Coordinates of C-alpha atoms and ligand atoms in Angstrom, one line a residue:
M165 CA 19.7 0.2 -8.5
L166 CA 17.1 2.2 -6.4
N167 CA 18.0 5.6 -5.4
Q168 CA 17.9 5.4 -1.4
Q169 CA 18.4 9.0 -0.5
R170 CA 15.2 10.9 -1.4
I171 CA 13.5 11.3 1.9
A172 CA 15.5 9.7 4.1
S173 CA 15.3 9.3 7.9
R174 CA 15.3 13.0 8.4
P175 CA 13.6 14.9 11.5
A176 CA 11.2 17.2 10.3
R177 CA 12.0 20.8 10.7
A178 CA 9.9 22.4 13.4
G179 CA 9.6 20.2 15.2
A180 CA -8.4 -6.3 8.8
D181 CA -8.7 -6.0 6.0
R182 CA -11.3 -8.1 7.7
R183 CA -14.3 -6.5 9.3
R184 CA -14.5 -3.6 7.0
Q185 CA -17.1 -1.1 8.3
P186 CA -16.8 1.9 6.3
V187 CA -18.2 5.0 7.7
P188 CA -21.0 6.0 5.0
F189 CA -20.1 9.3 3.1
Q190 CA -22.7 10.3 1.0
G191 CA -20.0 12.4 -1.0
S192 CA -20.3 15.9 -1.9
K193 CA -23.2 17.4 -3.7
L194 CA -20.7 18.3 -6.3
A195 CA -18.1 15.9 -8.1
P196 CA -14.6 17.8 -7.6
S197 CA -13.7 17.3 -10.9
V198 CA -17.2 19.1 -12.2
P199 CA -16.7 22.5 -13.1
C200 CA -18.5 24.1 -10.4
A201 CA -21.3 26.8 -11.7
A202 CA -23.5 26.3 -8.6
A203 CA -20.4 27.0 -6.5
F204 CA -19.8 30.6 -8.0
Q205 CA -23.1 31.5 -5.5
L206 CA -21.2 30.5 -2.5
A207 CA -19.8 32.8 -0.2
G208 CA -16.9 32.7 1.9
A209 CA -16.1 33.6 5.3
V210 CA -12.8 34.1 7.5
A211 CA -12.9 31.2 10.4
A212 CA -11.5 32.0 13.7
S213 CA -8.9 29.7 14.8
T214 CA -8.9 26.9 17.0
S215 CA -6.3 26.7 20.2
F216 CA -5.3 23.3 21.3
A217 CA -7.2 24.0 24.5
D218 CA -10.4 23.9 22.7
A219 CA -9.2 21.6 20.1
T220 CA -9.1 18.5 22.8
N221 CA -11.8 19.5 24.6
S222 CA -14.0 16.5 24.0
S223 CA -16.5 17.0 26.6
S224 CA -19.3 14.5 25.5
S225 CA -16.8 11.5 25.9
D226 CA -18.5 9.2 28.9
R227 CA -14.8 8.1 29.5
P228 CA -12.2 9.5 31.7
L229 CA -9.6 11.3 29.6
T230 CA -6.3 11.0 31.2
G231 CA -3.6 11.7 29.1
L232 CA 0.0 13.3 29.2
G233 CA 0.6 16.3 31.2
G234 CA -3.0 17.7 31.5
K235 CA -3.7 16.4 27.7
P236 CA -6.7 14.3 26.7
N237 CA -6.2 10.4 26.5
V238 CA -5.6 10.2 22.8
V239 CA -7.2 6.5 22.5
S240 CA -10.6 8.0 24.4
L241 CA -10.7 11.3 22.4
L242 CA -10.3 9.4 19.3
R243 CA -13.1 7.0 20.2
S244 CA -15.6 10.0 21.0
R245 CA -15.0 11.3 17.5
G246 CA -15.6 8.1 15.9
L247 CA -12.2 7.8 14.8
V248 CA -11.6 4.1 16.0
Q249 CA -12.6 0.9 14.3
E250 CA -10.2 -1.7 16.0
V251 CA -7.8 -1.5 18.2
T252 CA -5.2 -4.7 19.0
N253 CA -5.0 -4.3 22.8
G254 CA -7.4 -1.1 23.1
E255 CA -7.3 -0.8 27.3
E256 CA -3.7 -1.3 27.5
L257 CA -3.1 1.0 24.7
E258 CA -5.1 3.6 26.2
V259 CA -3.1 3.0 29.6
A260 CA -0.1 3.1 27.8
A261 CA -1.1 6.6 26.3
G262 CA -1.9 8.1 29.6
V263 CA 1.6 7.1 31.0
G264 CA 4.4 8.0 28.6
Q265 CA 4.9 9.7 25.4
L266 CA 4.3 7.1 22.5
S267 CA 5.9 7.3 18.7
V268 CA 3.2 6.4 16.5
Y269 CA 3.4 5.9 12.5
C270 CA 1.1 6.0 9.6
G271 CA 2.4 4.2 6.2
F272 CA 1.6 6.0 2.7
D273 CA 2.4 4.5 -0.5
P274 CA 3.6 6.7 -3.4
T275 CA 1.2 5.3 -5.5
A276 CA 0.7 8.7 -6.9
D277 CA 2.3 12.1 -6.3
S278 CA -0.4 13.5 -4.0
L279 CA -2.2 12.3 -1.0
H280 CA -6.3 12.7 -1.1
L281 CA -9.2 13.2 1.1
G282 CA -9.3 9.8 2.4
N283 CA -5.6 9.5 3.4
L284 CA -6.5 12.7 5.3
L285 CA -7.7 10.5 8.1
G286 CA -4.5 9.1 8.7
I287 CA -2.8 12.7 8.6
V288 CA -5.7 13.7 11.1
V289 CA -4.8 10.8 13.3
L290 CA -1.5 11.1 13.7
S291 CA -2.2 14.9 14.3
W292 CA -4.3 13.9 17.6
F293 CA -1.6 11.7 18.6
Q294 CA 0.9 14.8 18.5
R295 CA -1.4 17.1 20.1
C296 CA -2.1 14.6 22.8
G297 CA 2.0 14.7 23.4
H298 CA 2.9 11.4 21.2
E299 CA 5.4 11.6 18.6
P300 CA 3.8 11.3 15.0
V301 CA 6.1 9.5 12.2
A302 CA 5.0 9.5 8.9
L303 CA 6.5 6.5 6.6
L304 CA 6.7 7.0 3.1
G305 CA 6.5 3.4 1.3
G306 CA 9.4 4.0 -1.3
A307 CA 9.8 0.0 -1.2
T308 CA 6.3 -0.9 -0.5
G309 CA 5.2 1.6 -3.4
L310 CA 7.5 -0.7 -5.4
V311 CA 5.6 -4.2 -4.6
G312 CA 2.2 -2.9 -4.5
D313 CA -0.8 -3.3 -1.4
P314 CA -3.3 -5.7 -2.6
S315 CA -5.4 -4.7 0.5
G316 CA -8.8 -3.6 -0.5
R317 CA -8.3 -4.4 -4.4
S318 CA -9.8 -6.4 -6.3
T319 CA -7.3 -6.4 -9.0
E320 CA -3.3 -6.4 -9.1
R321 CA -2.0 -2.9 -8.8
P322 CA -0.4 -1.7 -11.7
V323 CA 3.6 -1.4 -11.5
L324 CA 4.5 2.1 -11.5
S325 CA 8.4 2.8 -12.6
E326 CA 10.9 3.2 -10.0
E327 CA 11.3 7.2 -11.3
Q328 CA 7.1 7.4 -10.8
I329 CA 7.9 6.2 -7.3
E330 CA 10.6 8.2 -6.7
H331 CA 8.7 11.4 -7.5
N332 CA 5.4 10.6 -5.8
V333 CA 7.7 9.9 -2.5
S334 CA 9.3 13.3 -2.8
S335 CA 5.7 15.0 -3.6
I336 CA 3.8 13.2 -0.8
G337 CA 6.9 13.4 1.5
S338 CA 6.8 17.5 1.6
L339 CA 2.9 17.2 1.7
L340 CA 3.0 15.5 4.9
E341 CA 5.6 17.2 6.5
D342 CA 4.2 20.4 5.6
I343 CA 1.0 19.7 6.8
L344 CA 1.8 18.0 10.0
T345 CA 4.3 20.6 11.1
R346 CA 2.5 23.5 10.1
N347 CA -0.2 22.1 12.5
S348 CA 2.0 21.5 15.4
Q349 CA 2.1 23.4 18.4
P350 CA 5.6 24.5 20.0
D351 CA 5.2 22.0 23.3
V352 CA 4.5 19.2 21.1
P353 CA 6.9 16.4 19.9
T354 CA 7.9 17.3 16.2
V355 CA 7.2 15.1 13.2
R356 CA 9.4 12.4 11.9
V357 CA 9.5 11.4 8.1
L358 CA 10.7 7.9 7.3
N359 CA 11.1 6.1 3.9
N360 CA 10.9 2.4 4.4
L361 CA 13.5 2.1 1.1
D362 CA 16.3 3.1 3.5
W363 CA 15.9 -0.5 5.1
F364 CA 14.5 -2.6 2.4
G365 CA 16.8 -1.2 -0.5
P366 CA 20.2 -2.7 0.8
M367 CA 18.4 -5.8 2.2
S368 CA 18.9 -8.9 0.0
F369 CA 16.2 -11.3 -1.3
L370 CA 18.2 -14.0 0.8
T371 CA 18.3 -12.0 3.5
F372 CA 14.6 -11.2 3.5
L373 CA 13.9 -15.1 3.5
R374 CA 16.3 -15.8 6.3
E375 CA 15.5 -13.1 8.6
I376 CA 12.2 -12.2 8.0
G377 CA 10.0 -14.7 5.9
K378 CA 11.4 -17.7 8.2
F379 CA 9.0 -16.0 11.1
A380 CA 6.0 -15.7 9.2
R381 CA 3.4 -18.5 9.1
V382 CA 1.8 -19.2 5.2
S383 CA -1.4 -20.0 6.8
T384 CA -1.5 -16.5 8.6
M385 CA -0.8 -14.6 5.4
L386 CA -3.3 -16.7 3.4
A387 CA -5.9 -16.2 5.8
K388 CA -5.7 -12.2 5.5
D389 CA -8.8 -11.1 3.5
S390 CA -6.7 -9.2 1.4
V391 CA -4.9 -12.5 0.0
R392 CA -8.3 -14.6 0.5
T393 CA -10.3 -12.4 -1.6
R394 CA -7.8 -12.2 -4.5
M395 CA -7.2 -16.0 -4.6
E396 CA -10.7 -16.6 -5.0
S397 CA -11.1 -14.4 -8.1
E398 CA -9.9 -15.5 -11.6
Q399 CA -6.9 -13.4 -11.5
G400 CA -5.6 -14.4 -8.4
I401 CA -2.7 -12.8 -6.4
S402 CA 0.9 -12.6 -7.6
F403 CA 3.8 -13.5 -5.1
T404 CA 4.8 -10.1 -4.9
E405 CA 1.6 -9.2 -3.6
F406 CA 1.2 -11.7 -1.6
T407 CA 4.3 -10.7 0.4
Y408 CA 3.3 -7.4 0.8
Q409 CA 2.1 -7.9 4.1
L410 CA 5.4 -8.9 5.7
L411 CA 7.0 -6.2 3.9
Q412 CA 4.9 -3.7 6.1
G413 CA 4.9 -6.4 9.1
Y414 CA 8.7 -6.0 9.2
D415 CA 8.4 -2.4 9.0
F416 CA 7.1 -2.2 12.0
V417 CA 9.9 -4.5 13.5
H418 CA 12.1 -2.0 12.0
L419 CA 10.4 1.4 13.4
C420 CA 9.8 -0.5 16.9
R421 CA 13.4 -1.4 17.3
D422 CA 15.2 1.2 15.6
H423 CA 13.2 4.1 16.3
G424 CA 11.0 2.9 19.3
V425 CA 7.3 3.3 17.6
R426 CA 5.2 1.5 19.3
V427 CA 2.0 2.2 17.7
Q428 CA 0.9 1.4 13.8
I429 CA -2.5 3.3 12.9
G430 CA -4.2 2.9 9.4
G431 CA -7.6 2.6 7.7
S432 CA -9.5 -0.2 8.9
D433 CA -8.5 -2.1 5.4
Q434 CA -5.0 -2.0 7.1
W435 CA -5.9 -4.4 9.7
G436 CA -4.5 -7.3 8.4
N437 CA -1.1 -5.7 7.4
I438 CA -1.1 -4.1 10.9
T439 CA -1.6 -7.0 12.6
A440 CA 0.9 -9.1 10.7
G441 CA 3.4 -6.3 12.0
T442 CA 2.3 -6.7 15.6
D443 CA 2.5 -10.7 15.2
L444 CA 6.3 -9.9 13.8
V445 CA 7.3 -8.0 16.5
R446 CA 6.5 -10.7 18.8
R447 CA 8.0 -13.3 16.8
L448 CA 11.1 -11.0 15.9
L449 CA 12.1 -9.0 18.9
G450 CA 10.8 -11.5 21.5
G451 CA 11.9 -14.6 22.5
E452 CA 11.8 -17.3 25.0
E453 CA 14.0 -15.1 27.3
R454 CA 12.4 -12.0 26.6
E455 CA 9.2 -10.2 26.6
P456 CA 8.3 -8.6 23.2
P457 CA 8.0 -4.9 23.1
A458 CA 4.4 -4.0 23.6
C459 CA 3.2 -2.8 20.3
Y460 CA -0.2 -1.6 19.1
G461 CA -2.2 -1.1 16.1
L462 CA -5.0 1.3 16.0
T463 CA -7.6 1.4 12.7
F464 CA -10.1 4.0 11.9
P465 CA -13.0 3.8 9.6
L466 CA -12.8 4.3 6.2
L467 CA -14.6 7.1 4.2
V468 CA -16.8 5.6 1.8
D469 CA -19.0 7.5 -0.9
S470 CA -22.5 7.5 -1.2
E471 CA -22.5 4.2 -2.8
G472 CA -20.3 2.7 -0.1
R473 CA -17.0 2.2 -2.1
K474 CA -13.7 3.7 -0.3
F475 CA -13.3 7.2 -1.0
G476 CA -9.7 7.6 -2.8
K477 CA -7.9 7.7 -6.1
S478 CA -10.1 5.6 -8.0
V479 CA -13.5 6.5 -7.3
G480 CA -15.8 9.7 -8.4
G481 CA -12.2 11.6 -8.7
A482 CA -9.8 12.1 -5.9
V483 CA -10.2 15.0 -3.9
W484 CA -6.4 15.6 -3.6
L485 CA -4.6 17.5 -1.1
S486 CA -1.9 19.1 -3.3
A487 CA -2.6 22.8 -4.4
E488 CA -1.0 21.7 -7.6
K489 CA -3.5 18.7 -8.2
L490 CA -6.4 20.8 -6.9
S491 CA -6.8 24.3 -5.9
P492 CA -7.4 25.3 -2.4
Y493 CA -10.5 26.6 -4.0
K494 CA -11.9 23.4 -5.3
F495 CA -11.0 21.6 -2.2
Y496 CA -12.8 24.3 -0.3
Q497 CA -15.8 24.1 -2.7
Y498 CA -16.0 20.5 -2.6
L499 CA -16.3 20.3 1.2
F500 CA -18.6 23.6 1.5
Q501 CA -21.0 20.9 -0.6
V502 CA -21.0 17.8 1.4
T503 CA -24.5 17.0 2.3
D504 CA -26.5 17.9 5.5
A505 CA -26.6 14.0 6.1
D506 CA -22.4 13.7 6.2
V507 CA -21.3 17.3 7.7
I508 CA -21.6 16.7 11.2
K509 CA -19.8 13.3 10.9
L510 CA -17.1 14.8 8.8
L511 CA -16.5 17.5 11.6
K512 CA -16.1 15.1 14.2
M513 CA -13.5 13.0 11.9
L514 CA -11.9 15.8 9.9
T515 CA -11.3 18.8 12.2
F516 CA -10.0 19.5 15.4
L517 CA -13.3 21.5 16.7
P518 CA -14.1 20.6 20.5
L519 CA -16.9 18.4 20.3
E520 CA -19.6 20.9 22.0
D521 CA -19.1 23.0 19.3
I522 CA -19.9 20.4 17.0
E523 CA -23.1 19.3 18.8
A524 CA -23.7 23.2 18.8
L525 CA -23.8 23.5 15.1
Q526 CA -25.8 20.2 14.9
A527 CA -28.5 21.4 17.3
A528 CA -28.5 25.1 15.3
M529 CA -29.2 23.1 12.0
G530 CA -32.4 22.4 13.0
A531 CA -33.4 25.4 14.3
P532 CA -35.2 28.5 12.9
G533 CA -32.7 31.0 11.9
Y534 CA -30.1 28.5 10.8
V535 CA -27.8 30.1 8.2
P536 CA -28.1 27.5 5.5
N537 CA -24.6 25.5 5.1
A538 CA -23.0 27.3 8.0
A539 CA -22.0 23.7 9.2
Q540 CA -20.6 23.0 6.0
R541 CA -19.1 26.6 5.6
R542 CA -17.0 25.5 9.1
L543 CA -16.2 22.0 7.9
A544 CA -14.7 23.8 4.5
E545 CA -13.0 26.4 6.5
E546 CA -11.0 24.0 9.2
V547 CA -10.1 21.6 6.9
T548 CA -8.8 23.7 4.4
R549 CA -7.0 25.9 6.9
F550 CA -5.2 22.3 8.0
V551 CA -4.6 21.5 4.7
H552 CA -3.5 24.5 2.7
G553 CA -2.8 26.8 5.9
E554 CA -4.2 30.3 6.4
E555 CA -2.9 31.6 3.1
G556 CA -4.9 28.6 1.0
L557 CA -7.8 29.5 2.9
A558 CA -7.6 33.3 2.1
Q559 CA -7.1 32.1 -1.4
A560 CA -10.2 30.0 -1.4
I561 CA -12.3 32.4 0.2
K562 CA -11.1 35.6 -2.2
A563 CA -11.8 33.1 -5.0
T564 CA -15.4 32.2 -4.0
E565 CA -16.1 35.8 -3.1
A566 CA -14.9 36.8 -6.2
L567 CA -16.8 34.4 -8.3
K568 CA -20.4 35.3 -6.5
P569 CA -22.4 36.9 -8.8
G570 CA -22.3 40.8 -8.6
A571 CA -19.4 40.4 -6.3
A572 CA -17.7 43.6 -5.5
T573 CA -14.5 42.2 -4.5
Q574 CA -11.2 43.6 -5.9
L575 CA -10.0 41.0 -8.4
D576 CA -6.3 40.2 -9.0
A577 CA -4.8 38.0 -11.7
A578 CA -3.7 35.5 -9.0
T579 CA -7.4 34.9 -7.9
L580 CA -8.6 34.7 -11.4
E581 CA -5.7 32.3 -12.6
T582 CA -7.5 30.0 -9.4
V583 CA -10.7 30.2 -10.6
A584 CA -9.7 29.9 -14.1
G585 CA -10.5 26.1 -14.3
D586 CA -13.9 26.5 -13.0
A587 CA -15.2 29.4 -15.1
P588 CA -15.1 28.8 -18.7
S589 CA -12.2 30.7 -20.4
A590 CA -11.0 32.5 -23.8
T591 CA -8.0 34.2 -25.4
L592 CA -8.6 37.1 -27.4
P593 CA -5.6 39.3 -29.1
R594 CA -5.3 42.7 -27.5
A595 CA -6.2 44.3 -30.5
S596 CA -9.6 42.5 -30.4
V597 CA -10.2 43.6 -26.5
E598 CA -8.6 47.3 -26.4
G599 CA -10.8 50.0 -27.5
I600 CA -13.5 47.3 -28.7
A601 CA -17.3 47.6 -27.9
L602 CA -18.0 45.0 -24.8
A603 CA -21.1 43.9 -26.5
D604 CA -18.6 42.7 -29.2
I605 CA -16.6 41.0 -27.1
L606 CA -19.6 39.2 -25.2
V607 CA -20.3 38.0 -28.6
A608 CA -16.8 37.2 -29.5
V609 CA -16.4 35.0 -26.3
K610 CA -19.9 32.9 -27.1
L611 CA -21.2 34.8 -24.0
Q612 CA -24.2 36.5 -26.2
P613 CA -25.5 34.9 -29.5
S614 CA -25.7 38.4 -31.4
K615 CA -24.6 42.0 -30.8
S616 CA -28.3 43.1 -30.7
A617 CA -29.1 40.8 -27.4
A618 CA -25.3 41.6 -26.1
R619 CA -26.3 45.5 -26.3
K620 CA -29.8 45.2 -24.7
L621 CA -28.3 43.0 -21.7
V622 CA -25.5 45.7 -21.3
K623 CA -28.4 48.3 -21.2
G624 CA -30.2 46.1 -18.8
G625 CA -27.9 46.0 -16.3
G626 CA -26.9 42.4 -17.0
V627 CA -23.1 42.6 -17.8
Y628 CA -20.6 42.6 -15.4
L629 CA -16.7 43.9 -16.1
N630 CA -14.7 42.6 -13.3
N631 CA -17.7 42.3 -11.2
A632 CA -18.8 45.5 -11.6
K633 CA -22.3 46.3 -13.2
V634 CA -21.6 48.0 -16.9
S635 CA -24.7 49.8 -17.9
E636 CA -23.4 52.0 -20.7
E637 CA -24.8 50.2 -24.1
L638 CA -21.5 51.4 -26.3
Y639 CA -19.0 50.8 -23.5
T640 CA -15.4 50.2 -24.9
V641 CA -12.9 48.4 -23.1
K642 CA -10.1 50.3 -22.0
P643 CA -6.3 48.9 -21.1
V644 CA -6.9 50.2 -17.6
D645 CA -9.9 47.5 -17.1
L646 CA -7.3 44.7 -18.1
I647 CA -6.6 43.0 -14.6
E648 CA -2.5 43.1 -14.4
G649 CA -2.9 44.0 -18.2
R650 CA -4.0 40.6 -19.2
L651 CA -7.2 39.4 -17.9
L652 CA -10.8 40.6 -17.8
L653 CA -13.4 38.6 -16.1
L654 CA -17.0 38.7 -18.1
A655 CA -20.4 38.2 -16.7
A656 CA -23.3 37.8 -18.7
G657 CA -26.2 37.9 -16.2
K658 CA -25.3 36.2 -12.6
K659 CA -23.8 33.3 -13.4
N660 CA -22.6 33.1 -16.7
K661 CA -18.8 33.8 -16.2
M662 CA -16.0 33.9 -18.7
L663 CA -12.4 34.8 -18.0
V664 CA -10.9 36.2 -20.9
R665 CA -7.2 36.1 -21.3
V666 CA -5.4 38.8 -23.8
S667 CA -2.6 37.6 -25.7
D668 CA 0.1 40.0 -27.4
Ligands
ATP272 N1 -11.5 6.3 2.5 C1 -10.1 6.5 3.2 N2 -10.6 6.4 4.2 C2 -10.0 6.2 5.6 N3 -8.6 5.9 5.1 C3 -8.4 6.0 3.9 C4 -8.9 5.9 3.1 N4 -8.4 5.6 1.6 C5 -7.2 5.6 2.2 N5 -6.9 5.2 3.5 C6 -5.8 5.3 3.9 O1 -5.0 5.9 3.7 C7 -3.6 5.0 3.9 C8 -3.0 5.2 2.6 O2 -3.9 4.5 1.9 P1 -4.0 3.7 0.1 O3 -2.6 4.2 -0.4 O4 -4.5 2.6 -0.1 O5 -5.0 5.0 -0.5 P2 -6.0 4.8 -1.9 O6 -5.2 6.1 -2.6 O7 -7.2 4.8 -1.5 O8 -5.5 3.6 -2.3 P3 -5.8 2.8 -3.8 O9 -4.6 3.5 -4.5 O10 -6.3 1.9 -3.5 O11 -6.9 3.9 -4.4 C9 -4.2 3.8 4.5 O12 -3.6 3.8 5.8 C10 -5.6 3.8 4.1 O13 -6.1 2.9 4.8
LIG273 N1 0.0 -0.4 3.2 C1 -0.3 0.8 3.3 C2 0.6 2.0 3.0 C3 1.8 1.2 4.1 C4 3.4 1.2 3.7 C5 4.3 0.8 4.7 C6 4.1 0.6 5.9 O1 4.5 0.1 6.9 C7 2.4 1.2 6.6 C8 1.7 1.7 5.7 C9 -1.4 1.1 2.3 O2 -1.8 1.1 1.2 O3 -1.6 2.5 2.1

């Protein structure tokens, strides 16, 4: 029996498949899973935070921005930032968004225990709706995750166990709630996090067939790209995945009828499922004598890598949003290293910076005196702050500073552990560290090939102990050198770093 009481319908604390036209994203210059040797050279900077008024100033839009209570119209704002691919009834939605508060939802299937950078677009768009006065609803696919969305996939999804899905629902539920709640202002509607297992769990198969299936046309279902492409493949498509669009479609019906949700958003690969929803809303909630509620779908372009593949879990190593799976430092570094060709587009799509600030950065990039990577730094700061908060950003900047060659940053064990995955590390017994010549330790951890080479390097000023230069040839390591009694950061030359853990 499925446990339906995980992330249930709880209020938050504070508050086509066709026409895929992905946004080319050249990817980072550095794959996230690759230890970032080059990244050690990058310096961080403390960023200024962006006020709501600034963030929603989209002066370069050529459309009138009229929204709720003096806030911009969310649809034109999203258009101006390249965040609209298709809308089911664009003009009408734009009018509706200026007239009253809308509830808008984005669904996330629990196919992993974290979301990734591609999914961040959905969170950003939800946040924009919220900033413009509308209510964001994050829907966890506790039920749909058990079925598997065929959209954008050439093969069947692996079936995950109920326990795994349950675990993933709980992890991504907390992540979504944390990000959306932390980034919401006091004067905007609070976030709701729902789980579709709450309504599908208790529904019998017969009820599904009689009350939902009866309203679905098989010809329309077959015409969806997600189904058509798979039908043409050797493997075909299972009945299970074929029905997926009806589950997502019915979510929209349920959310519209019971929660007043009027808009569904998603990546462009979700167009087929989203229109299945608007279609079912018309059929189930409208009739000869009653107008169906006006519901809308809006898709945003997919972020794709340099080879045009959807930026997600499977391609090139996911850039995870959860700090447990990817440290804020690595997340920051990934964004810091996107190419010049991508950075402006990403600033528009992934940050809340005013367009005029982004345009100013763009102009500065081509002008003399431009500090290299200033635009990348801004991108990394803004997005890291949005995902990991001020604390996560501070941690990322501190780690970046600490790993800068010759940095004079005060090191602490937490910072060092943060970057442990990026610098090589070694473990030595305490007796092989305390009272032992630094040159010998350099050899023991293979930073130098021989004692003589190590001594020469120390003497020449090429060795750093906890970021401080040591030039005494026979220097011996003392207990006070150990950071929190257990760690040393050694560097031979400016780039070769090694984290030494001391065991008892
Ligand atoms: N690269 C991307 N750019 C924009 N939106 C994306 C991207 N990847 C996923 N999304 C959106 O995030 C939501 C969740 O998508 P999904 O679970 O399919 O992501 P995924 O992890 O990439 O999937 P997969 O399991 O196929 O790798 C959908 O609305 C989807 O369109
Ligand atoms: N199908 C979406 C997730 C989703 C699930 C349920 C919905 O109602 C909406 C969206 C995806 O794979 O990413």
